[in-house]
Amino acid sequence: MIAVHDTRLILAAGGHTEGIAVIAGTGSVAWGVNASGHGTRAGGWGYLLGDEGSGYWLGREAVRHVLRDAQHRGASDETPAEDDRFARAVLGHAGVDTPTELIAAFHDRPDRTHWAGLARTVIELAPHDNAARELVSAAAAHLAELIITVARNLGEPLPVVMGGGLATTSVGVELRERLGDHGLRVTLLDREPVLGAPLLARATGLWDGRAGRAG
């Protein structure tokens, strides 16, 4: 038995033994392999060093936007106005009333999953709010950069399979549009990554065809 990175399973589950897989969930990473078996990746550094374009990144950047905006207006200790849906949504997610309280709330709760959950709120607000829309666009740009970096390092256009919680959101939609300009076609993974294990095992010579299982 061998252990493989989730990106390899995503690519195989998408029906490819050659191509690029990108995960856009709590974290972010892209990995690819070409026909000669050369593999390379971009991102996947973890939330302290990177994970740009991920759910956690979106949540953290939403918090940072609220703090910067309040600081600029000299309103860090004030409750946002009723029509500031973005700030009120971020503060509501954190369970606080003012931007100043948001600072402590963020540091007191280092759970990445909690702040990644804020990404869904940002995405839902994007059609109606400029700040949210800019963050969604920035996330797509970061993910596109990962994929384009992998494609460039592999030296050839390859199919791209996208998995993770952001894949079916507006982040995924914009990502596909951006990559289309570079001749890269993206498909969304519509099944569990583990279903790619048999194809991956056959491709790596670890599949026992008679037994019908990977060894």
Short mmCIF file of C-alpha atoms in Angstrom, two decimals, residues 2-215:
data_model
loop_
_atom_site.label_atom_id
_atom_site.label_comp_id
_atom_site.label_asym_id
_atom_site.label_seq_id
_atom_site.Cartn_x
_atom_site.Cartn_y
_atom_site.Cartn_z
CA ILE A 2 1.23 3.51 -0.82
CA ALA A 3 0.06 6.93 0.35
CA VAL A 4 -0.62 9.59 -2.28
CA HIS A 5 -1.58 13.24 -2.12
CA ASP A 6 -5.27 14.09 -2.56
CA THR A 7 -4.50 15.87 -5.82
CA ARG A 8 -3.43 12.58 -7.44
CA LEU A 9 -6.73 10.99 -6.45
CA ILE A 10 -8.69 13.99 -7.78
CA LEU A 11 -6.96 13.77 -11.15
CA ALA A 12 -7.57 10.03 -11.39
CA ALA A 13 -11.19 10.39 -10.24
CA GLY A 14 -11.61 12.86 -13.11
CA GLY A 15 -10.56 10.08 -15.48
CA HIS A 16 -7.01 11.25 -16.20
CA THR A 17 -3.58 9.78 -15.60
CA GLU A 18 -1.99 12.91 -17.09
CA GLY A 19 -3.14 16.42 -16.26
CA ILE A 20 -3.42 18.97 -13.50
CA ALA A 21 -5.48 18.69 -10.31
CA VAL A 22 -6.32 21.65 -8.12
CA ILE A 23 -7.86 21.59 -4.67
CA ALA A 24 -9.74 24.70 -3.59
CA GLY A 25 -11.12 23.98 -0.15
CA THR A 26 -9.96 25.06 3.29
CA GLY A 27 -6.49 25.12 1.71
CA SER A 28 -5.27 25.32 -1.88
CA VAL A 29 -2.76 23.42 -4.01
CA ALA A 30 -2.24 22.41 -7.64
CA TRP A 31 -0.36 19.33 -8.86
CA GLY A 32 0.23 17.95 -12.30
CA VAL A 33 1.90 15.11 -14.17
CA ASN A 34 2.68 14.73 -17.87
CA ALA A 35 3.01 11.73 -20.18
CA SER A 36 6.65 11.20 -19.27
CA GLY A 37 5.70 10.86 -15.60
CA HIS A 38 7.21 14.16 -14.54
CA GLY A 39 5.20 15.68 -11.71
CA THR A 40 5.25 19.15 -10.19
CA ARG A 41 3.11 21.22 -7.87
CA ALA A 42 2.42 24.79 -6.86
CA GLY A 43 1.07 26.04 -3.55
CA GLY A 44 0.11 23.73 -0.75
CA TRP A 45 2.30 25.63 1.70
CA GLY A 46 -0.33 25.75 4.44
CA TYR A 47 -2.24 28.70 5.84
CA LEU A 48 0.73 30.30 7.60
CA LEU A 49 2.75 30.61 4.39
CA GLY A 50 0.18 30.62 1.62
CA ASP A 51 -3.06 28.82 0.65
CA GLU A 52 -4.07 31.85 -1.41
CA GLY A 53 -7.48 31.50 -3.02
CA SER A 54 -8.64 28.93 -0.46
CA GLY A 55 -11.67 29.08 1.79
CA TYR A 56 -9.51 30.07 4.75
CA TRP A 57 -7.82 32.77 2.68
CA LEU A 58 -11.22 34.20 1.69
CA GLY A 59 -12.36 34.23 5.30
CA ARG A 60 -9.20 35.86 6.59
CA GLU A 61 -9.19 38.47 3.82
CA ALA A 62 -12.82 39.30 4.62
CA VAL A 63 -11.79 39.96 8.23
CA ARG A 64 -8.86 42.07 7.07
CA HIS A 65 -11.10 44.11 4.77
CA VAL A 66 -13.50 44.94 7.60
CA LEU A 67 -10.62 45.97 9.85
CA ARG A 68 -8.95 48.13 7.20
CA ASP A 69 -12.19 49.82 6.22
CA ALA A 70 -13.12 50.62 9.83
CA GLN A 71 -9.61 51.88 10.52
CA HIS A 72 -9.73 54.13 7.46
CA ARG A 73 -13.02 55.64 8.61
CA GLY A 74 -11.98 55.92 12.25
CA ALA A 75 -14.87 53.66 13.21
CA SER A 76 -13.14 50.62 14.71
CA ASP A 77 -15.20 50.80 17.90
CA GLU A 78 -18.52 51.36 16.17
CA THR A 79 -21.17 48.93 15.03
CA PRO A 80 -21.40 49.00 11.20
CA ALA A 81 -24.34 50.73 9.59
CA GLU A 82 -27.40 48.68 8.67
CA ASP A 83 -26.60 48.91 4.97
CA ASP A 84 -23.04 47.61 5.39
CA ARG A 85 -23.99 44.01 4.78
CA PHE A 86 -20.43 42.84 4.30
CA ALA A 87 -19.10 44.09 7.64
CA ARG A 88 -22.20 42.99 9.52
CA ALA A 89 -21.97 39.51 8.01
CA VAL A 90 -18.31 39.13 8.98
CA LEU A 91 -18.92 40.41 12.52
CA GLY A 92 -21.94 38.15 12.82
CA HIS A 93 -19.86 35.12 11.83
CA ALA A 94 -17.35 36.05 14.52
CA GLY A 95 -20.08 36.70 17.09
CA VAL A 96 -18.99 40.27 17.86
CA ASP A 97 -20.40 43.77 17.35
CA THR A 98 -17.43 45.95 16.40
CA PRO A 99 -14.24 45.66 14.31
CA THR A 100 -12.09 46.09 17.42
CA GLU A 101 -13.70 43.02 18.95
CA LEU A 102 -13.12 41.18 15.69
CA ILE A 103 -9.35 41.27 16.22
CA ALA A 104 -9.53 39.34 19.47
CA ALA A 105 -12.17 36.99 18.08
CA PHE A 106 -9.91 36.03 15.21
CA HIS A 107 -6.87 35.36 17.36
CA ASP A 108 -8.82 33.61 20.10
CA ARG A 109 -10.29 31.13 17.62
CA PRO A 110 -7.48 29.79 15.40
CA ASP A 111 -9.68 27.02 13.98
CA ARG A 112 -9.10 27.23 10.21
CA THR A 113 -12.38 25.51 9.42
CA HIS A 114 -14.36 28.17 11.26
CA TRP A 115 -12.88 31.04 9.26
CA ALA A 116 -12.99 29.05 6.02
CA GLY A 117 -16.73 28.83 6.64
CA LEU A 118 -16.88 32.58 6.15
CA ALA A 119 -15.97 32.04 2.48
CA ARG A 120 -19.51 30.90 1.73
CA THR A 121 -20.86 34.19 3.10
CA VAL A 122 -18.43 36.19 0.98
CA ILE A 123 -19.46 34.26 -2.13
CA GLU A 124 -23.16 34.75 -1.42
CA LEU A 125 -22.63 38.49 -1.00
CA ALA A 126 -20.51 38.88 -4.14
CA PRO A 127 -23.39 39.58 -6.58
CA HIS A 128 -24.50 42.49 -4.37
CA ASP A 129 -21.31 43.82 -2.75
CA ASN A 130 -18.16 45.22 -4.35
CA ALA A 131 -15.80 44.12 -1.57
CA ALA A 132 -17.05 40.55 -1.67
CA ARG A 133 -16.93 40.51 -5.47
CA GLU A 134 -13.31 41.71 -5.46
CA LEU A 135 -12.32 38.97 -3.01
CA VAL A 136 -13.97 36.27 -5.12
CA SER A 137 -12.14 37.56 -8.18
CA ALA A 138 -8.84 37.66 -6.29
CA ALA A 139 -9.34 34.07 -5.09
CA ALA A 140 -9.92 32.89 -8.65
CA ALA A 141 -6.82 34.76 -9.80
CA HIS A 142 -4.66 33.11 -7.14
CA LEU A 143 -5.93 29.63 -8.03
CA ALA A 144 -5.42 30.31 -11.73
CA GLU A 145 -1.83 31.32 -11.02
CA LEU A 146 -1.18 27.97 -9.30
CA ILE A 147 -2.53 26.03 -12.25
CA ILE A 148 -0.76 28.13 -14.87
CA THR A 149 2.51 27.70 -12.94
CA VAL A 150 2.12 23.91 -13.00
CA ALA A 151 1.18 23.91 -16.69
CA ARG A 152 4.19 26.07 -17.53
CA ASN A 153 6.56 23.83 -15.57
CA LEU A 154 5.23 20.74 -17.31
CA GLY A 155 5.65 22.47 -20.65
CA GLU A 156 2.37 21.45 -22.24
CA PRO A 157 -1.39 22.09 -22.09
CA LEU A 158 -3.10 19.46 -19.99
CA PRO A 159 -6.64 18.80 -18.76
CA VAL A 160 -7.45 20.36 -15.39
CA VAL A 161 -9.65 18.74 -12.74
CA MET A 162 -10.88 20.91 -9.87
CA GLY A 163 -12.04 19.60 -6.51
CA GLY A 164 -12.80 21.09 -3.13
CA GLY A 165 -15.62 23.13 -1.64
CA LEU A 166 -15.06 26.21 -3.82
CA ALA A 167 -15.16 24.30 -7.10
CA THR A 168 -18.89 24.67 -7.67
CA THR A 169 -19.09 28.30 -6.52
CA SER A 170 -18.55 31.55 -8.38
CA VAL A 171 -14.85 31.19 -7.59
CA GLY A 172 -14.80 28.07 -9.75
CA VAL A 173 -16.79 29.78 -12.49
CA GLU A 174 -14.37 32.69 -12.73
CA LEU A 175 -11.40 30.34 -12.51
CA ARG A 176 -12.62 28.43 -15.56
CA GLU A 177 -13.06 31.69 -17.46
CA ARG A 178 -9.54 32.81 -16.59
CA LEU A 179 -7.97 29.52 -17.57
CA GLY A 180 -9.92 29.42 -20.81
CA ASP A 181 -7.92 32.46 -21.90
CA HIS A 182 -4.79 30.31 -21.49
CA GLY A 183 -6.13 27.34 -23.43
CA LEU A 184 -6.70 25.26 -20.30
CA ARG A 185 -9.99 23.40 -19.97
CA VAL A 186 -11.30 22.75 -16.47
CA THR A 187 -13.75 20.08 -15.37
CA LEU A 188 -15.28 19.89 -11.91
CA LEU A 189 -14.92 16.69 -9.96
CA ASP A 190 -18.41 15.23 -9.51
CA ARG A 191 -17.47 12.19 -7.45
CA GLU A 192 -15.48 11.30 -4.37
CA PRO A 193 -11.69 11.50 -4.94
CA VAL A 194 -11.23 7.99 -3.53
CA LEU A 195 -12.99 6.63 -6.62
CA GLY A 196 -9.87 7.52 -8.55
CA ALA A 197 -7.82 4.94 -6.63
CA PRO A 198 -8.34 2.03 -9.08
CA LEU A 199 -7.24 4.10 -12.09
CA LEU A 200 -4.26 5.45 -10.19
CA ALA A 201 -3.32 1.96 -9.03
CA ARG A 202 -3.50 0.59 -12.58
CA ALA A 203 -1.41 3.49 -13.89
CA THR A 204 1.28 2.87 -11.27
CA GLY A 205 1.24 -0.92 -11.67
CA LEU A 206 -0.28 -1.57 -8.27
CA TRP A 207 -3.56 -3.01 -9.49
CA ASP A 208 -4.16 -6.72 -9.29
CA GLY A 209 -6.58 -7.22 -12.15
CA ARG A 210 -7.41 -10.80 -11.20
CA ALA A 211 -8.30 -9.88 -7.65
CA GLY A 212 -9.92 -6.63 -8.70
CA ARG A 213 -8.19 -4.66 -6.03
CA ALA A 214 -5.14 -2.56 -5.39
CA GLY A 215 -2.34 -4.28 -3.55
#
